[in-house]
């Protein structure tokens, strides 16, 4: 498996307080080594934190043996586009046939 260019997962959702004595704060997305993004909405945080896992699973499914799993061509095209978008460009077609 190729090494990702993004910060490896898992990514977690953390509550960052506004100050040392504050009970209010903002959400951030963290990896084991760095902050991914800050001031994330409650609605977006779960999706952003799941991104590395979703990309890995989608890539595995896209490259899967098509004799074992049938994926319609229009769905394959959407999968390829989403993987390319997540990786910052076009992806090679490395599926097994």
mmCIF file of C-alpha atoms in Angstrom:
data_model
loop_
_atom_site.group_PDB
_atom_site.id
_atom_site.type_symbol
_atom_site.label_atom_id
_atom_site.label_comp_id
_atom_site.label_asym_id
_atom_site.label_seq_id
_atom_site.Cartn_x
_atom_site.Cartn_y
_atom_site.Cartn_z
ATOM 1 C CA UNK A 1 0.000 0.000 0.000
ATOM 2 C CA UNK A 2 1.336 3.440 -0.901
ATOM 3 C CA UNK A 3 2.152 5.888 1.878
ATOM 4 C CA UNK A 4 -0.417 8.687 2.245
ATOM 5 C CA UNK A 5 0.636 12.270 1.560
ATOM 6 C CA UNK A 6 -1.799 13.515 4.200
ATOM 7 C CA UNK A 7 -1.308 13.261 7.952
ATOM 8 C CA UNK A 8 -1.999 9.621 8.849
ATOM 9 C CA UNK A 9 -5.052 8.758 10.941
ATOM 10 C CA UNK A 10 -6.607 8.223 13.258
ATOM 11 C CA UNK A 11 -7.875 11.778 13.618
ATOM 12 C CA UNK A 12 -9.826 12.645 16.750
ATOM 13 C CA UNK A 13 -12.181 15.432 17.765
ATOM 14 C CA UNK A 14 -10.956 17.524 20.703
ATOM 15 C CA UNK A 15 -12.622 20.366 22.640
ATOM 16 C CA UNK A 16 -10.283 23.324 23.015
ATOM 17 C CA UNK A 17 -11.304 25.797 25.748
ATOM 18 C CA UNK A 18 -11.371 29.523 24.938
ATOM 19 C CA UNK A 19 -9.379 30.238 28.081
ATOM 20 C CA UNK A 20 -7.857 28.591 31.161
ATOM 21 C CA UNK A 21 -11.062 28.899 33.205
ATOM 22 C CA UNK A 22 -13.562 28.581 30.367
ATOM 23 C CA UNK A 23 -16.201 25.879 30.132
ATOM 24 C CA UNK A 24 -16.861 26.903 26.538
ATOM 25 C CA UNK A 25 -14.583 26.341 23.599
ATOM 26 C CA UNK A 26 -14.181 25.189 20.010
ATOM 27 C CA UNK A 27 -13.627 21.842 18.329
ATOM 28 C CA UNK A 28 -10.371 20.881 16.696
ATOM 29 C CA UNK A 29 -9.305 17.799 14.750
ATOM 30 C CA UNK A 30 -6.082 16.232 16.038
ATOM 31 C CA UNK A 31 -3.759 13.467 14.902
ATOM 32 C CA UNK A 32 -1.178 11.791 17.104
ATOM 33 C CA UNK A 33 1.414 14.335 15.984
ATOM 34 C CA UNK A 34 -0.366 17.588 15.064
ATOM 35 C CA UNK A 35 -3.511 19.675 14.850
ATOM 36 C CA UNK A 36 -5.299 19.059 11.537
ATOM 37 C CA UNK A 37 -7.758 21.976 11.756
ATOM 38 C CA UNK A 38 -9.315 24.243 14.371
ATOM 39 C CA UNK A 39 -12.631 25.953 15.014
ATOM 40 C CA UNK A 40 -14.587 23.139 13.374
ATOM 41 C CA UNK A 41 -18.394 23.069 13.544
ATOM 42 C CA UNK A 42 -20.180 20.304 15.434
ATOM 43 C CA UNK A 43 -21.674 19.156 12.116
ATOM 44 C CA UNK A 44 -18.354 18.930 10.240
ATOM 45 C CA UNK A 45 -16.115 17.483 12.961
ATOM 46 C CA UNK A 46 -17.254 13.833 12.689
ATOM 47 C CA UNK A 47 -16.895 13.815 8.884
ATOM 48 C CA UNK A 48 -13.456 15.461 8.952
ATOM 49 C CA UNK A 49 -12.179 13.112 11.662
ATOM 50 C CA UNK A 50 -13.387 10.080 9.650
ATOM 51 C CA UNK A 51 -11.690 11.234 6.411
ATOM 52 C CA UNK A 52 -8.525 9.049 6.636
ATOM 53 C CA UNK A 53 -10.587 5.935 7.377
ATOM 54 C CA UNK A 54 -13.098 6.673 4.610
ATOM 55 C CA UNK A 55 -10.315 7.263 2.069
ATOM 56 C CA UNK A 56 -8.595 3.999 2.997
ATOM 57 C CA UNK A 57 -11.799 1.963 2.722
ATOM 58 C CA UNK A 58 -12.904 3.618 -0.525
ATOM 59 C CA UNK A 59 -9.461 3.048 -2.072
ATOM 60 C CA UNK A 60 -9.485 -0.634 -1.076
ATOM 61 C CA UNK A 61 -12.973 -1.099 -2.502
ATOM 62 C CA UNK A 62 -12.062 0.716 -5.732
ATOM 63 C CA UNK A 63 -9.023 -1.519 -6.218
ATOM 64 C CA UNK A 64 -10.901 -4.696 -5.275
ATOM 65 C CA UNK A 65 -11.260 -7.709 -7.504
ATOM 66 C CA UNK A 66 -14.348 -6.959 -9.591
ATOM 67 C CA UNK A 67 -15.154 -10.682 -9.835
ATOM 68 C CA UNK A 68 -15.878 -10.690 -6.088
ATOM 69 C CA UNK A 69 -17.760 -7.379 -5.790
ATOM 70 C CA UNK A 70 -19.854 -5.833 -8.552
ATOM 71 C CA UNK A 71 -19.628 -2.047 -8.627
ATOM 72 C CA UNK A 72 -21.491 -0.300 -11.456
ATOM 73 C CA UNK A 73 -19.260 1.765 -13.759
ATOM 74 C CA UNK A 74 -20.871 5.096 -12.815
ATOM 75 C CA UNK A 75 -20.169 4.377 -9.143
ATOM 76 C CA UNK A 76 -16.569 3.391 -9.998
ATOM 77 C CA UNK A 77 -16.156 6.761 -11.748
ATOM 78 C CA UNK A 78 -17.474 8.608 -8.686
ATOM 79 C CA UNK A 79 -15.172 6.593 -6.435
ATOM 80 C CA UNK A 80 -12.163 7.409 -8.620
ATOM 81 C CA UNK A 81 -13.076 11.122 -8.628
ATOM 82 C CA UNK A 82 -13.504 11.200 -4.833
ATOM 83 C CA UNK A 83 -10.185 9.424 -4.248
ATOM 84 C CA UNK A 84 -8.461 11.817 -6.657
ATOM 85 C CA UNK A 85 -10.011 14.813 -4.911
ATOM 86 C CA UNK A 86 -8.865 13.536 -1.513
ATOM 87 C CA UNK A 87 -5.342 12.873 -2.802
ATOM 88 C CA UNK A 88 -5.058 16.194 -4.609
ATOM 89 C CA UNK A 89 -5.166 15.034 -8.221
ATOM 90 C CA UNK A 90 -5.904 12.248 -10.654
ATOM 91 C CA UNK A 91 -5.320 8.662 -9.597
ATOM 92 C CA UNK A 92 -4.039 5.808 -11.699
ATOM 93 C CA UNK A 93 -6.384 2.978 -12.501
ATOM 94 C CA UNK A 94 -4.683 0.144 -10.577
ATOM 95 C CA UNK A 95 -7.692 -2.079 -10.100
ATOM 96 C CA UNK A 96 -7.409 -5.772 -10.696
ATOM 97 C CA UNK A 97 -9.628 -7.011 -13.521
#
